[in-house]
PDB file of C-alpha atoms in Angstrom:
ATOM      1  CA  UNK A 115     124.688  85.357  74.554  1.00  0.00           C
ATOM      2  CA  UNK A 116     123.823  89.029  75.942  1.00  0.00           C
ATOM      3  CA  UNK A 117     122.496  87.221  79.181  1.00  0.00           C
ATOM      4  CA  UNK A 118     125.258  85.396  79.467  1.00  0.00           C
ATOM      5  CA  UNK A 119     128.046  88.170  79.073  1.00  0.00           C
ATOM      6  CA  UNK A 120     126.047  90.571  81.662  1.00  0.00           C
ATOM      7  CA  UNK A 121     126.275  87.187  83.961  1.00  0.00           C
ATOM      8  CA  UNK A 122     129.656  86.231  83.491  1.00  0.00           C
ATOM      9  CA  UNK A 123     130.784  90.722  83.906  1.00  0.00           C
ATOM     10  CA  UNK A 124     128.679  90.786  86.748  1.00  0.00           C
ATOM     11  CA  UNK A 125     130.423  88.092  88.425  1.00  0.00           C
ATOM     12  CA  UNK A 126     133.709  88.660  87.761  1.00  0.00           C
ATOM     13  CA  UNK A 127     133.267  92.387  88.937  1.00  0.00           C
ATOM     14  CA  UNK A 128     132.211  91.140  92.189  1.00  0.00           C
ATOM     15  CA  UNK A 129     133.730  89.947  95.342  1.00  0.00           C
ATOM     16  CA  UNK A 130     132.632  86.619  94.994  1.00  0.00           C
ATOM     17  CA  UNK A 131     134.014  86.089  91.408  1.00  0.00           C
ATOM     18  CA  UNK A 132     137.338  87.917  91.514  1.00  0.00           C
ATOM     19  CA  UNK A 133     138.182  85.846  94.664  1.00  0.00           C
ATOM     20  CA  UNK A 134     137.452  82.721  93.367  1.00  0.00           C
ATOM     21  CA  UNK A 135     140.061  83.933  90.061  1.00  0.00           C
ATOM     22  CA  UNK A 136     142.338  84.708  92.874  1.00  0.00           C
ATOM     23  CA  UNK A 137     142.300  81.560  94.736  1.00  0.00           C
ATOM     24  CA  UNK A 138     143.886  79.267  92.120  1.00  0.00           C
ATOM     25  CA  UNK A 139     147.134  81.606  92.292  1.00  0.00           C
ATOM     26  CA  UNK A 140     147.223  82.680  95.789  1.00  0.00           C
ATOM     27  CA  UNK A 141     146.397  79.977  97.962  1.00  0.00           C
ATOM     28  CA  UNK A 142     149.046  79.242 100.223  1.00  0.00           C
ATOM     29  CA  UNK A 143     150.948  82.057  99.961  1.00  0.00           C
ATOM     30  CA  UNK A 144     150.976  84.885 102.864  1.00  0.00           C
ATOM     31  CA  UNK A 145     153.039  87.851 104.057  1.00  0.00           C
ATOM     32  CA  UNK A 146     156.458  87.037 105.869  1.00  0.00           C
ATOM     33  CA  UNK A 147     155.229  86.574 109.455  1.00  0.00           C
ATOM     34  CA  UNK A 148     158.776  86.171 110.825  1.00  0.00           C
ATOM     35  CA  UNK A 149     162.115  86.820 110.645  1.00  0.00           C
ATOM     36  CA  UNK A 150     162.906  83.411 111.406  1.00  0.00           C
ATOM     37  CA  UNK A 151     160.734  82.829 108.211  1.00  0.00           C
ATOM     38  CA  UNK A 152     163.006  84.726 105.823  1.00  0.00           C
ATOM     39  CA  UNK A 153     166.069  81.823 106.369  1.00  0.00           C
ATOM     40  CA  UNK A 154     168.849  84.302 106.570  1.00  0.00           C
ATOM     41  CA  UNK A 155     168.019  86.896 103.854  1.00  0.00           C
ATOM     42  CA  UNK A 156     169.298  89.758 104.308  1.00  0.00           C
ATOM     43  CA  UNK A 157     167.678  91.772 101.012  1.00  0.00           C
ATOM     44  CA  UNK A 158     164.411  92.753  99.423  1.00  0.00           C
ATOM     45  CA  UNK A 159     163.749  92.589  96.120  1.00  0.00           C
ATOM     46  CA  UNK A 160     159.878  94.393  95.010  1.00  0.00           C
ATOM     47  CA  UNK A 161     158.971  93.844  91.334  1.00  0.00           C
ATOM     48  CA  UNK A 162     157.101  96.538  89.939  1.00  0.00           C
ATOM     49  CA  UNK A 163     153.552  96.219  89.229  1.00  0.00           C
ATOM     50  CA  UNK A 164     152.787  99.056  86.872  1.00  0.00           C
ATOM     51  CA  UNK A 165     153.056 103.140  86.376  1.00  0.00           C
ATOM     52  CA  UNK A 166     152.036 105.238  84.292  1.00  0.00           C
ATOM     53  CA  UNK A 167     153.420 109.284  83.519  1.00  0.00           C
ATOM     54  CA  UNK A 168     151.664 112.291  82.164  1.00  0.00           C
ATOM     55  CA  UNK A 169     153.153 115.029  80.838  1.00  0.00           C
ATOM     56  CA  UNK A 170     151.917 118.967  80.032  1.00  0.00           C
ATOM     57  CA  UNK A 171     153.845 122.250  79.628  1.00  0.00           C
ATOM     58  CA  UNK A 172     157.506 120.110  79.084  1.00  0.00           C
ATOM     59  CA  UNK A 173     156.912 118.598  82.848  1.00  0.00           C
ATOM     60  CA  UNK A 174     155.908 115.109  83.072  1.00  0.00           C
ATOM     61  CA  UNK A 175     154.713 113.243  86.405  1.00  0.00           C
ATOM     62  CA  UNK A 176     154.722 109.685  87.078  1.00  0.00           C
ATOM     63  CA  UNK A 177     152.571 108.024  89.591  1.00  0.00           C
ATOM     64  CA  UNK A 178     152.409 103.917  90.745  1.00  0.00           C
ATOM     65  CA  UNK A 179     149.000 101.655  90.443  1.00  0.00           C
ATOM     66  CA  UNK A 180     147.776 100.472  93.489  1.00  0.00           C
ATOM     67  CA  UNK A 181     148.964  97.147  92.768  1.00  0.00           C
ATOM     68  CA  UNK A 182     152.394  98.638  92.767  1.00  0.00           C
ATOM     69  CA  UNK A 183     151.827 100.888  95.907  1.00  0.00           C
ATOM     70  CA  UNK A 184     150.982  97.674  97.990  1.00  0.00           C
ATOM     71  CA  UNK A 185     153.991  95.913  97.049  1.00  0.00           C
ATOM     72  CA  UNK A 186     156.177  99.181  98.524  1.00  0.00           C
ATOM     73  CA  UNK A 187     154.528  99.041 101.592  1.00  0.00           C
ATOM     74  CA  UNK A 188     155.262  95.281 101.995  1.00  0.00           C
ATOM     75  CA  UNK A 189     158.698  95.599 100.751  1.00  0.00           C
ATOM     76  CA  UNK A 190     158.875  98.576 103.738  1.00  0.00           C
ATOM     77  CA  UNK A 191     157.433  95.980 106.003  1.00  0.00           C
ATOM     78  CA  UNK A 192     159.870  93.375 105.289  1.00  0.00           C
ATOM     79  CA  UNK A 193     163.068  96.096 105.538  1.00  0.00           C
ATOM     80  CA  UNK A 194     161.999  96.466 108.947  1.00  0.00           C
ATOM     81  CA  UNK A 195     161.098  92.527 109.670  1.00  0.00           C
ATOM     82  CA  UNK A 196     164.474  91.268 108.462  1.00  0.00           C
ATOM     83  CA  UNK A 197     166.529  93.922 109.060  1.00  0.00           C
ATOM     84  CA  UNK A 198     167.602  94.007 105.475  1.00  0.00           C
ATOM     85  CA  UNK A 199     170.279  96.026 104.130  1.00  0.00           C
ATOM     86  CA  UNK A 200     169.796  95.862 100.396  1.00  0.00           C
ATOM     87  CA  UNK A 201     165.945  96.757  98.755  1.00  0.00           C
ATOM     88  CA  UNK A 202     165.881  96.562  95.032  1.00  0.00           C
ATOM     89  CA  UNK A 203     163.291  97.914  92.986  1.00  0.00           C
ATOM     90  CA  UNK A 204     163.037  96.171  89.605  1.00  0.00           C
ATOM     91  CA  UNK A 205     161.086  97.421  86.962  1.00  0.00           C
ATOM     92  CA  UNK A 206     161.536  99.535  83.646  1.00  0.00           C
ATOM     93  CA  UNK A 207     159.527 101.264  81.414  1.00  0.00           C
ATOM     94  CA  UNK A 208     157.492  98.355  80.176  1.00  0.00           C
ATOM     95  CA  UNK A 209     155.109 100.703  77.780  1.00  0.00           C
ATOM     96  CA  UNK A 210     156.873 103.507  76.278  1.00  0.00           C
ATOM     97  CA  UNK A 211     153.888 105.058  74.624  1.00  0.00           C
ATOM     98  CA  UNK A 212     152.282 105.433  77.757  1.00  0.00           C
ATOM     99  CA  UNK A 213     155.166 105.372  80.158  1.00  0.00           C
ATOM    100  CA  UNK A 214     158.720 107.935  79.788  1.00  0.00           C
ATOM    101  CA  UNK A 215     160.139 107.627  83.738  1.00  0.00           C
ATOM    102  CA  UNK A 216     161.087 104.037  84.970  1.00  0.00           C
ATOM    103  CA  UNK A 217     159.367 102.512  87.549  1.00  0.00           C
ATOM    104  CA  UNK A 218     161.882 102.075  89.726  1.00  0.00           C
ATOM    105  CA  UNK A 219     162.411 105.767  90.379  1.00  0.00           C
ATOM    106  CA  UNK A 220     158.702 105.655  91.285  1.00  0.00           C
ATOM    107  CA  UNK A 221     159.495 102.530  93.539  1.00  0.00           C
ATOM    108  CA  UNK A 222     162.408 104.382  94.854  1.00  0.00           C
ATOM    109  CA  UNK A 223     160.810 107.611  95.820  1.00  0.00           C
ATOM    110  CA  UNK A 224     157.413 105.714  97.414  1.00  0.00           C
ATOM    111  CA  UNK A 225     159.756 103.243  99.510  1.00  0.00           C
ATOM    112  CA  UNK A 226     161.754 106.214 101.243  1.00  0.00           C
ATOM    113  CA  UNK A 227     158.503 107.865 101.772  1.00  0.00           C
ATOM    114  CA  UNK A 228     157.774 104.227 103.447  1.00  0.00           C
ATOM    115  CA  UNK A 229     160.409 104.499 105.680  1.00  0.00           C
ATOM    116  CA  UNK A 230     163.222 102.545 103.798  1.00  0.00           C
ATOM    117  CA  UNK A 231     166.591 104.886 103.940  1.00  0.00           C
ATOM    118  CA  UNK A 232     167.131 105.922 100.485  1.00  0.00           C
ATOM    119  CA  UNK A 233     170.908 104.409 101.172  1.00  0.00           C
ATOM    120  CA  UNK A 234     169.555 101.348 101.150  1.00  0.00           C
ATOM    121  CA  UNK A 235     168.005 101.161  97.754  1.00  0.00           C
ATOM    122  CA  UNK A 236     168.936 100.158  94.271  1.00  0.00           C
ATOM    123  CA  UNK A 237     167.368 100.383  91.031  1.00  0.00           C
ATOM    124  CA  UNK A 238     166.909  97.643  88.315  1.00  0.00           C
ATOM    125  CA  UNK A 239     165.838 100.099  85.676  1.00  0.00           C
ATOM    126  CA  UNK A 240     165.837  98.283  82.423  1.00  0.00           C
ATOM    127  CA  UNK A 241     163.438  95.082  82.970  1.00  0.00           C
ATOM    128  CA  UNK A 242     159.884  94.769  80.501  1.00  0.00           C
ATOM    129  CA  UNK A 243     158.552  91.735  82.179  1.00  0.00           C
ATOM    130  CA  UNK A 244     158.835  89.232  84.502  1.00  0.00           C
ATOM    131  CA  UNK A 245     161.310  87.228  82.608  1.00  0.00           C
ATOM    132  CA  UNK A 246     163.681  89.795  82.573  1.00  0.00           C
ATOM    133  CA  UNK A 247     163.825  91.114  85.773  1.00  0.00           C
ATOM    134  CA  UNK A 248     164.824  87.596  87.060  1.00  0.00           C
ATOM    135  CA  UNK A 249     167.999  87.876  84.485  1.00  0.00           C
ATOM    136  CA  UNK A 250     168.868  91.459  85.615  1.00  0.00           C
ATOM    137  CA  UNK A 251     168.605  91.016  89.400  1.00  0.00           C
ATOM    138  CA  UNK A 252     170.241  88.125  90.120  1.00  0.00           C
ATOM    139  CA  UNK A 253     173.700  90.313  89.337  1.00  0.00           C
ATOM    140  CA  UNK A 254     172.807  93.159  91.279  1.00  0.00           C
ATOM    141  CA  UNK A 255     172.804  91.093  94.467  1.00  0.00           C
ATOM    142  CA  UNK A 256     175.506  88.750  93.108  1.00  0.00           C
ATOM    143  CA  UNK A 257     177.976  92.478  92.851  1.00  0.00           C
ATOM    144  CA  UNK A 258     176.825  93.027  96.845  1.00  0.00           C
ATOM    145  CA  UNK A 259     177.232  89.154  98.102  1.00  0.00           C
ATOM    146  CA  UNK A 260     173.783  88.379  98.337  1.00  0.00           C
ATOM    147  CA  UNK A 261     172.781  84.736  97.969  1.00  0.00           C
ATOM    148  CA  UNK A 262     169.409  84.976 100.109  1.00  0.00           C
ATOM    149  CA  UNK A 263     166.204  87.607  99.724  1.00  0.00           C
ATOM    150  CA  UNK A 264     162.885  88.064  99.945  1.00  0.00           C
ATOM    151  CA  UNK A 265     160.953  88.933  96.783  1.00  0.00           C
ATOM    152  CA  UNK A 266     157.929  90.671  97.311  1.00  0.00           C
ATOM    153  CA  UNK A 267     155.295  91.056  94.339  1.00  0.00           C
ATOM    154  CA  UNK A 268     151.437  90.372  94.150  1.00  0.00           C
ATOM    155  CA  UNK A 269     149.644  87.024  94.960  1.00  0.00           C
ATOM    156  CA  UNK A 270     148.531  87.056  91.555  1.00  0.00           C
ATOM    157  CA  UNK A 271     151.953  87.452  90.282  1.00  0.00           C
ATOM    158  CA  UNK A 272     153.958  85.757  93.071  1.00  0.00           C
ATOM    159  CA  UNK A 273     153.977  82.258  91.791  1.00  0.00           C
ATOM    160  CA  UNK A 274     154.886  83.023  87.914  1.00  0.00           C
ATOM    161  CA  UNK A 275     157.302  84.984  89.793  1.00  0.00           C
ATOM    162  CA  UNK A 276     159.179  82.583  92.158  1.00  0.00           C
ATOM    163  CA  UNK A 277     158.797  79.891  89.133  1.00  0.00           C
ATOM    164  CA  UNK A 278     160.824  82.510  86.179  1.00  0.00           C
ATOM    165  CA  UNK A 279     163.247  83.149  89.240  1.00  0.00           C
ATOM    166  CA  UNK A 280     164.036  79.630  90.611  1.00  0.00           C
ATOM    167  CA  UNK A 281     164.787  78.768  86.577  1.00  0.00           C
ATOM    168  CA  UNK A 282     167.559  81.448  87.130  1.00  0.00           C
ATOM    169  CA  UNK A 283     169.044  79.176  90.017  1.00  0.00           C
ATOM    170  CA  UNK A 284     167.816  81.458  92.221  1.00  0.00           C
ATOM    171  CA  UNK A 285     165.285  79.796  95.605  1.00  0.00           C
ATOM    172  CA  UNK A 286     164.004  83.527  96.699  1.00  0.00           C
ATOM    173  CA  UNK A 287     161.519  83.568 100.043  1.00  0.00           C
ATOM    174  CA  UNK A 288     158.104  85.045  98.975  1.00  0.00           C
ATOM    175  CA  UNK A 289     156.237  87.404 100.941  1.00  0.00           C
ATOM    176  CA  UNK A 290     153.109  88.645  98.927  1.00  0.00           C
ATOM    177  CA  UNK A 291     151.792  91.966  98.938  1.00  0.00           C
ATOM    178  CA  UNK A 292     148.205  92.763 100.069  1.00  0.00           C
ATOM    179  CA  UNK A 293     145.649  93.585  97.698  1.00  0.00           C
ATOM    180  CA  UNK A 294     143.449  96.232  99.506  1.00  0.00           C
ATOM    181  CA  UNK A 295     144.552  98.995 101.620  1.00  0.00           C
ATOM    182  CA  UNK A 296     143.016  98.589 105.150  1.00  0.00           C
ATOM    183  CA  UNK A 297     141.216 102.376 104.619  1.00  0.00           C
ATOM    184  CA  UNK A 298     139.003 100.486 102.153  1.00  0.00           C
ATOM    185  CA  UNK A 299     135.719  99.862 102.825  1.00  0.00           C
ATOM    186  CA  UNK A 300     133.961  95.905 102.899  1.00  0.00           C
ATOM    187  CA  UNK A 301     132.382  95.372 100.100  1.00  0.00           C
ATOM    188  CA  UNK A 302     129.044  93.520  99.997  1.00  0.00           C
ATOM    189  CA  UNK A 303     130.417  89.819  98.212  1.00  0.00           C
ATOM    190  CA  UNK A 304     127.126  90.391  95.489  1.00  0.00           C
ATOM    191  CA  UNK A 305     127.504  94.113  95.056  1.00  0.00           C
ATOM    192  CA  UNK A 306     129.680  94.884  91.499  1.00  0.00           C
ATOM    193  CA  UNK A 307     132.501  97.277  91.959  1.00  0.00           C
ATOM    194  CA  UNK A 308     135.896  98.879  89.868  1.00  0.00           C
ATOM    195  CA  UNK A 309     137.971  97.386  92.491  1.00  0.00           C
ATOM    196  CA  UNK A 310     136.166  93.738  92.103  1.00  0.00           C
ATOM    197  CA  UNK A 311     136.901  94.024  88.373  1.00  0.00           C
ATOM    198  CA  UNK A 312     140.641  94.977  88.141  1.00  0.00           C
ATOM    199  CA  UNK A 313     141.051  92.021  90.560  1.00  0.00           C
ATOM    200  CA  UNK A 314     139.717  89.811  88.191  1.00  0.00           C
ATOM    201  CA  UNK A 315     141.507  91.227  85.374  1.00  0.00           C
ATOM    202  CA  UNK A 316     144.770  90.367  87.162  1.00  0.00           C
ATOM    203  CA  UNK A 317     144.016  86.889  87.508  1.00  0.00           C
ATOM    204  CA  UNK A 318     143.222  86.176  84.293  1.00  0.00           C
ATOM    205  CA  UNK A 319     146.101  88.503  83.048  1.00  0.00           C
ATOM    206  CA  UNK A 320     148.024  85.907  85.439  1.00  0.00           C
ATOM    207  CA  UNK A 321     146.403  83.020  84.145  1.00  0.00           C
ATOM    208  CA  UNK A 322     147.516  83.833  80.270  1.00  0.00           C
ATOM    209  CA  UNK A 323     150.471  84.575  81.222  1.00  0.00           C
ATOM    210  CA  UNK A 324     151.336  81.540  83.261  1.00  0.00           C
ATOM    211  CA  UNK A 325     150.710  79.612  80.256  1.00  0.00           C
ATOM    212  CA  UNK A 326     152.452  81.453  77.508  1.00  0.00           C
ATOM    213  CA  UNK A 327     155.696  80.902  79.877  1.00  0.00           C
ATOM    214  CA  UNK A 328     155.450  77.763  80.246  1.00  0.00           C
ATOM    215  CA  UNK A 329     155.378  77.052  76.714  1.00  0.00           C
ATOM    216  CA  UNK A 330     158.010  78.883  76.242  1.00  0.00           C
ATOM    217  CA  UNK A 331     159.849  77.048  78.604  1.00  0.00           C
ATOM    218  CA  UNK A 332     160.907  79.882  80.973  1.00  0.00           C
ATOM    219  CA  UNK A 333     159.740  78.316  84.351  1.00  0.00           C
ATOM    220  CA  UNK A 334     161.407  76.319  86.506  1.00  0.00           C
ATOM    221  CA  UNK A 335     159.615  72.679  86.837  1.00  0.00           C
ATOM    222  CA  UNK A 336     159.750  73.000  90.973  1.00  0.00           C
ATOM    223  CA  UNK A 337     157.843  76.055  90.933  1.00  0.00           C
ATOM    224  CA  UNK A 338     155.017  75.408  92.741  1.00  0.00           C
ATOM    225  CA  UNK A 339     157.113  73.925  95.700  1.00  0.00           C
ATOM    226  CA  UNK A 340     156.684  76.820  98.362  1.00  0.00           C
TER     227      UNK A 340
END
């Protein structure tokens, strides 16, 4: 059994075993490469993918994952790609133990600093998970006459995503996020490392999660239609 565990960490905190989790939720899915490719949509919409705040001397700071700073940047990408005039940031304060500003005034300040006019920006502040940001958004852009956009979230997230949003009525165009900056370095596909290992934690988070929605019924049966 001890063999076995240092095996099965090993691998899954490698290259080689976190992208083989990923590839059973991202394949097929890619960046929007055109503008063409966006059919008409004229708004962003970036789920949050996790904050955290600390606080000392009655200040308190808040600062985004990775996985969260990736998805700005693609949202910023996209801005510029479609020529959007609407981004939304959606995403509350899904842990209030560890968590006391919403995520969407993180969102908010890291997509200005990514070149999205602060104008152009609205916050969807009250959302816990996935489920309920695709019940609060849909009347945010419903109150500004938006019937197409772009949602932009994680490959390991994306297709839980579209599914919990197309349920709503809602046929969003996906455009995932990358998953390593381009500063990082190659890692050897043998060599164990942190990044390797939060990967695979996301896919099986994904994995779990996929599953307790659909038995609770909250995706839509032509998810996987993309």
């Amino acid at each position: 059994m001890l063999v076995a565990v240092f095996v099965g960490l090993w691998l899954f905190s490698t290259p080689l075993g976190a992208g083989g989790l990923l590839a059973g939720l991202d394949h097929g899915l890619a960046p929007l490469a055109t503008r063409e490719a966006a059919e008409g949509a004229g708004a962003v919409v970036v789920l949050g993918g996790g904050a955290s705040t600390v606080t000392a001397a009655g200040k308190t700071l808040g600062s985004l994952t990775l996985d969260s700073e990736m998805r700005v940047l693609e949202a910023a990408r996209v801005y510029r790609l479609i020529d959007a005039n609407l981004v939304v940031a959606s995403a509350g304060i899904p842990y209030p133990a560890l968590q006391s500003i919403p995520e969407s005034e993180l969102l908010r300040t890291a997509l200005v600093q990514a070149g999205v006019p602060e104008a152009a920006i609205v916050q969807e502040s009250e959302s816990r998970t996935t489920r309920d940001q695709a019940r609060l958004v849909p009347p945010i852009l419903e109150s500004r006459g938006v019937r197409r956009f772009v949602l932009v979230t994680s490959p390991p997230h994306m297709r839980r995503a579209l599914a919990v949003f197309r349920a709503q009525g809602l046929h969003p165009v996906p455009s995932v996020s990358r998953m390593r900056s381009e500063q990082a370095p190659r890692m050897a596909w043998w060599l164990p490392n942190d990044e390797s290992l939060s990967h695979s934690d996301m896919a099986v988070y994904s994995y779990a999660a996929w599953v307790y929605y659909w038995w609770s019924g909250w995706l839509s049966p032509t998810a996987g239609d993309r």
